[in-house]
């Protein structure tokens, strides 16, 4: 996804982003101090603190802290650019362009702050049974939908059951599989929704029964899939319930305009229960290619933010006296990787040795530094280093010569007879990455790779056909939805999920992930997931390329922009200074 991030367990590191004005705090032994504006205040207390061993602190960046005696602009409008959402339905959303907005216009039971502590939102507190399998959430008074009706526990119960209903076809239904009977209900093995372990005991009390203990469950409860939904609107308008004329939500902003493929407008929700945003409005220009559109718009003062990467312009930006001071690079808890169809009977990628050759033939340092100007970090394994179980020793060791030997072992000496097609969603950045991979595999292995750039919506539709259909290669990415390896290993790569349709299956990998999911000892969980990563990388159905990062340009009059890797809602805290 979405595109989300946290921190590795390591010494306290202080990173100053390029150009000044932003401080990145990465901590494990010590926690960064969040600014006053960063953490919403909430009455009540959580039933249990977030387990620190499983939930390392989240990277947070504060850009342009509010100075004393600041004079604010009369027009509190922020101008942004992003891509067209496929869905703004929390039960169906999968991509960053959707989730980014969902966190601004909806709100769930709880969130996590920059130190990994729980923030009560829709729920003020919760009780946990001694065996860790039953959570009882007590909802806050006074929370309303944007139509003025109260948000109740029944809205949560209906939403969770609706999201795991096979008729809904949610790609994120698996996120709720820890809830008792959610998986068999989603798979059609149980047809009675009342057997799914979520129940409103009354308007203010939600009880959730799990399949077993899960130290990461509160992280699941903080995600968009677990947000409440307005049943009357969903049932009345069907798929059109999220259109601006029909939508009902409960977050700090509300959607007031969605002119498809052109513009989205958010306005302040005056009925929001908590501190109201300072911004009155956010206008979001929609574009199919964010980096290509954002930079000229920013330089022409049509936008207050620009989102990269801009490989072709980065040297110019860093050398510009003005732009360099407005540049901020945020590290990502995300990985870009190539997906191979591991069972394609007519393609070389169906052979593990061939896939290992592809892995070893890539010069990741050159990709990161020469092509993407140091914005990213080389990735030789899948899990980012802020995720429990990250195992650098899982890396496949070898040289280009070893890759050539593996190619011959697979039956394609010198690349003879090996022609591949690599598909990807077309953007200027993806075009560049595709060309680099094509060249490296041609140069180092003699393999011919045909590139097939595809419009983003068409690519999404094509990927769905690969549930059972075959292909050679494509590249994609994943970012942490919450800071736990379950969100990666169990959710993406096990046989029962196969989220990316690699058609890869390994019984030992599945067993390790199953054991880690239910283990309560976090050290043991890390060891199990580390072993699982070794298997995942060695079979090379997924070939990691780099861990992501995102460069932003932010105008100096945009105050208190708070970037947080998981579940952040920066618009809520922004103020616009006179300029």
Coordinates of N, CA, C and O in Angstrom, one line a residue, residues 484-571:
X484 N 4.3 -4.1 12.0 CA 4.4 -5.5 12.5 C 4.7 -6.4 11.3 O 4.1 -6.1 10.2
X485 N 5.5 -7.4 11.4 CA 5.8 -8.2 10.2 C 4.6 -9.0 9.7 O 4.6 -9.5 8.6
X486 N 3.6 -9.2 10.5 CA 2.4 -9.9 10.1 C 1.8 -9.2 8.8 O 1.3 -9.8 7.9
X487 N 1.9 -7.8 8.8 CA 1.4 -7.0 7.7 C 2.2 -7.3 6.4 O 1.7 -7.0 5.3
X488 N 3.3 -7.9 6.5 CA 4.1 -8.3 5.3 C 4.1 -9.8 5.1 O 3.5 -10.2 4.1
X489 N 4.6 -10.5 6.0 CA 4.8 -12.0 5.7 C 3.5 -12.7 5.6 O 3.3 -13.5 4.6
X490 N 2.6 -12.6 6.6 CA 1.4 -13.3 6.6 C 0.4 -12.8 5.6 O -0.3 -13.5 4.9
X491 N 0.4 -11.5 5.5 CA -0.6 -10.8 4.7 C -0.3 -10.9 3.2 O -1.3 -10.9 2.4
X492 N 0.9 -10.9 2.8 CA 1.3 -10.8 1.4 C 1.8 -12.2 0.8 O 1.4 -12.5 -0.4
X493 N 2.6 -12.9 1.5 CA 3.4 -14.0 0.9 C 3.0 -15.4 1.2 O 3.5 -16.3 0.5
X494 N 2.2 -15.7 2.2 CA 1.8 -17.0 2.5 C 0.9 -17.6 1.4 O 0.3 -16.9 0.7
X495 N 0.9 -18.9 1.4 CA 0.1 -19.6 0.4 C -1.3 -19.2 0.3 O -1.9 -19.0 -0.8
X496 N -1.9 -19.0 1.5 CA -3.3 -18.7 1.5 C -3.7 -17.3 1.1 O -4.8 -17.0 0.8
X497 N -2.7 -16.4 1.0 CA -3.0 -15.0 0.6 C -2.4 -14.8 -0.8 O -3.2 -14.3 -1.6
X498 N -1.1 -15.0 -1.0 CA -0.5 -14.7 -2.3 C -1.0 -13.4 -2.9 O -1.6 -13.4 -4.0
X499 N -0.9 -12.3 -2.2 CA -1.4 -11.1 -2.5 C -1.0 -10.6 -3.9 O -1.8 -10.0 -4.6
X500 N 0.2 -10.9 -4.3 CA 0.8 -10.4 -5.5 C 0.7 -11.4 -6.7 O 1.2 -11.2 -7.7
X501 N 0.0 -12.5 -6.4 CA -0.2 -13.5 -7.4 C 1.1 -14.0 -8.0 O 1.3 -14.2 -9.2
X502 N 2.1 -14.2 -7.1 CA 3.4 -14.8 -7.6 C 3.2 -16.3 -7.8 O 4.1 -17.0 -8.4
X503 N 2.1 -16.9 -7.3 CA 1.9 -18.3 -7.4 C 3.0 -19.1 -6.7 O 3.4 -20.2 -7.1
X504 N 3.6 -18.5 -5.7 CA 4.7 -19.1 -4.9 C 4.2 -19.7 -3.7 O 3.3 -19.1 -3.0
X505 N 4.6 -20.9 -3.3 CA 4.1 -21.6 -2.1 C 5.3 -22.3 -1.5 O 6.0 -23.0 -2.2
X506 N 5.4 -22.2 -0.2 CA 6.5 -23.0 0.6 C 5.9 -23.3 1.9 O 5.6 -22.5 2.7
X507 N 5.8 -24.6 2.2 CA 5.2 -25.1 3.4 C 6.0 -24.7 4.6 O 5.4 -24.3 5.7
X508 N 7.3 -24.7 4.6 CA 8.1 -24.3 5.7 C 7.9 -22.8 6.0 O 7.9 -22.4 7.2
X509 N 7.9 -22.0 5.0 CA 7.6 -20.6 5.1 C 6.2 -20.3 5.8 O 6.1 -19.6 6.8
X510 N 5.2 -21.0 5.3 CA 3.9 -20.9 5.9 C 3.9 -21.3 7.4 O 3.3 -20.6 8.2
X511 N 4.6 -22.3 7.7 CA 4.6 -22.8 9.1 C 5.3 -21.8 10.0 O 4.8 -21.5 11.1
X512 N 6.4 -21.2 9.6 CA 7.1 -20.2 10.4 C 6.2 -19.0 10.6 O 6.2 -18.5 11.7
X513 N 5.5 -18.6 9.6 CA 4.7 -17.4 9.7 C 3.5 -17.6 10.6 O 3.1 -16.8 11.4
X514 N 2.9 -18.8 10.5 CA 1.8 -19.2 11.4 C 2.3 -19.2 12.9 O 1.5 -18.7 13.8
X515 N 3.4 -19.8 13.1 CA 3.9 -19.8 14.5 C 4.2 -18.4 15.0 O 3.9 -18.1 16.2
X516 N 4.8 -17.6 14.2 CA 5.1 -16.2 14.6 C 3.9 -15.4 14.9 O 3.9 -14.5 15.7
X517 N 2.8 -15.6 14.1 CA 1.6 -14.8 14.3 C 1.0 -15.0 15.6 O 0.4 -14.0 16.2
X518 N 1.1 -16.1 16.2 CA 0.4 -16.4 17.5 C 1.4 -16.3 18.7 O 0.9 -16.4 19.8
X519 N 2.7 -16.2 18.4 CA 3.6 -16.2 19.5 C 3.5 -14.8 20.2 O 3.3 -13.8 19.6
X520 N 3.6 -14.8 21.6 CA 3.6 -13.6 22.3 C 4.9 -13.0 22.7 O 5.1 -11.8 22.9
X521 N 5.9 -13.9 22.7 CA 7.3 -13.5 23.0 C 7.8 -12.8 21.7 O 8.0 -13.4 20.7
X522 N 8.1 -11.5 21.8 CA 8.5 -10.7 20.6 C 9.9 -11.1 20.1 O 10.1 -11.1 18.9
X523 N 10.8 -11.5 21.0 CA 12.1 -12.0 20.5 C 11.9 -13.3 19.7 O 12.5 -13.4 18.6
X524 N 11.1 -14.2 20.1 CA 10.8 -15.4 19.4 C 10.1 -15.1 18.1 O 10.5 -15.7 17.0
X525 N 9.2 -14.1 18.1 CA 8.5 -13.8 16.8 C 9.6 -13.3 15.8 O 9.5 -13.6 14.6
X526 N 10.5 -12.4 16.3 CA 11.5 -11.9 15.4 C 12.4 -13.0 14.8 O 12.7 -13.0 13.6
X527 N 12.7 -14.0 15.6 CA 13.5 -15.1 15.1 C 12.8 -15.9 14.0 O 13.4 -16.3 13.0
X528 N 11.5 -16.2 14.3 CA 10.7 -16.9 13.3 C 10.5 -16.2 12.0 O 10.7 -16.8 10.9
X529 N 10.3 -14.9 12.1 CA 10.1 -14.2 10.9 C 11.4 -14.0 10.1 O 11.5 -14.0 8.9
X530 N 12.5 -13.9 10.9 CA 13.8 -13.9 10.2 C 14.1 -15.1 9.5 O 14.7 -15.1 8.3
X531 N 13.8 -16.3 10.0 CA 13.9 -17.6 9.3 C 13.0 -17.6 8.1 O 13.4 -18.1 7.0
X532 N 11.8 -17.1 8.2 CA 10.9 -17.1 7.1 C 11.4 -16.2 6.0 O 11.3 -16.5 4.8
X533 N 12.1 -15.1 6.3 CA 12.6 -14.2 5.3 C 13.7 -14.9 4.5 O 13.8 -14.7 3.3
X534 N 14.5 -15.7 5.1 CA 15.6 -16.4 4.4 C 15.0 -17.3 3.4 O 15.5 -17.4 2.2
X535 N 13.9 -18.0 3.7 CA 13.2 -18.9 2.7 C 12.6 -18.0 1.6 O 12.8 -18.3 0.4
X536 N 12.0 -16.9 1.9 CA 11.3 -16.1 0.9 C 12.4 -15.5 -0.1 O 12.1 -15.6 -1.3
X537 N 13.5 -15.0 0.4 CA 14.5 -14.4 -0.5 C 15.2 -15.5 -1.3 O 15.4 -15.3 -2.5
X538 N 15.5 -16.6 -0.7 CA 16.2 -17.7 -1.4 C 15.5 -18.2 -2.6 O 16.0 -18.6 -3.6
X539 N 14.1 -18.3 -2.5 CA 13.3 -18.8 -3.6 C 13.1 -17.8 -4.7 O 12.7 -18.1 -5.8
X540 N 13.3 -16.5 -4.3 CA 13.4 -15.4 -5.3 C 12.2 -15.2 -6.2 O 12.3 -14.8 -7.3
X541 N 11.0 -15.6 -5.7 CA 9.8 -15.2 -6.4 C 9.5 -13.7 -6.3 O 8.9 -13.2 -7.2
X542 N 10.1 -13.1 -5.3 CA 10.1 -11.7 -5.1 C 11.5 -11.2 -5.0 O 12.3 -11.7 -4.3
X543 N 11.9 -10.2 -5.9 CA 13.2 -9.8 -5.9 C 13.3 -8.3 -5.4 O 12.9 -7.4 -6.1
X544 N 13.7 -8.1 -4.2 CA 13.8 -6.7 -3.7 C 14.7 -5.8 -4.4 O 15.8 -6.3 -4.9
X545 N 14.3 -4.6 -4.6 CA 15.2 -3.6 -5.3 C 15.7 -2.5 -4.4 O 16.9 -2.3 -4.2
X546 N 14.8 -1.8 -3.7 CA 15.2 -0.8 -2.8 C 14.0 -0.5 -1.8 O 12.9 -0.8 -2.0
X547 N 14.4 0.1 -0.6 CA 13.5 0.6 0.3 C 13.2 2.0 0.0 O 14.2 2.8 -0.3
X548 N 12.0 2.5 0.0 CA 11.6 3.7 -0.6 C 11.9 4.9 0.3 O 12.1 4.8 1.5
X549 N 11.8 6.1 -0.2 CA 11.8 7.3 0.5 C 11.1 8.3 -0.4 O 10.9 8.1 -1.6
X550 N 10.6 9.4 0.1 CA 9.9 10.4 -0.7 C 10.4 11.8 -0.5 O 10.4 12.3 0.7
X551 N 10.9 12.4 -1.5 CA 11.2 13.8 -1.4 C 10.0 14.7 -1.5 O 9.2 14.5 -2.4
X552 N 9.9 15.7 -0.7 CA 8.8 16.7 -0.7 C 9.5 18.1 -0.9 O 10.5 18.3 -0.3
X553 N 8.8 18.9 -1.6 CA 9.1 20.4 -1.5 C 7.9 21.0 -0.8 O 6.7 20.7 -1.2
X554 N 8.1 21.8 0.2 CA 7.1 22.4 1.0 C 7.3 23.9 1.2 O 8.4 24.3 1.6
X555 N 6.3 24.7 0.8 CA 6.5 26.1 0.9 C 6.7 26.6 2.4 O 6.2 26.0 3.3
X556 N 7.5 27.6 2.5 CA 7.8 28.1 3.9 C 6.6 28.6 4.7 O 6.6 28.6 5.9
X557 N 5.5 29.0 4.0 CA 4.3 29.4 4.7 C 3.4 28.3 5.1 O 2.5 28.5 5.8
X558 N 3.8 27.1 4.7 CA 3.0 25.9 5.3 C 3.6 25.5 6.6 O 4.7 25.0 6.7
X559 N 3.0 25.8 7.7 CA 3.5 25.6 9.0 C 3.0 24.3 9.6 O 1.8 23.9 9.4
X560 N 3.8 23.7 10.4 CA 3.4 22.5 11.2 C 3.0 21.4 10.4 O 2.0 20.7 10.7
X561 N 3.7 21.2 9.3 CA 3.4 20.0 8.5 C 4.0 18.8 9.2 O 5.3 18.7 9.4
X562 N 3.2 17.9 9.7 CA 3.7 16.7 10.4 C 3.5 15.5 9.6 O 2.4 15.0 9.3
X563 N 4.7 14.9 9.2 CA 4.7 13.7 8.5 C 5.0 12.5 9.4 O 5.9 12.6 10.3
X564 N 4.1 11.5 9.3 CA 4.2 10.3 10.2 C 4.0 9.1 9.3 O 3.1 9.1 8.4
X565 N 4.8 8.1 9.5 CA 4.8 7.0 8.5 C 3.6 6.2 8.4 O 3.2 5.8 7.4
X566 N 2.9 6.0 9.6 CA 1.7 5.2 9.6 C 0.5 5.9 10.2 O 0.7 6.5 11.3
X567 N -0.6 6.0 9.4 CA -1.8 6.6 10.0 C -1.7 8.1 10.2 O -2.5 8.6 10.9
X568 N -0.8 8.8 9.6 CA -0.7 10.2 9.7 C -1.8 10.9 9.0 O -2.4 10.5 8.1
X569 N -2.1 12.1 9.5 CA -3.1 13.0 8.9 C -2.6 14.4 8.9 O -3.0 15.2 9.7
X570 N -1.6 14.7 8.1 CA -0.9 16.0 8.2 C -1.8 17.2 8.0 O -1.5 18.3 8.6
X571 N -2.8 17.1 7.2 CA -3.7 18.3 7.0 C -4.3 18.8 8.2 O -4.6 20.0 8.4

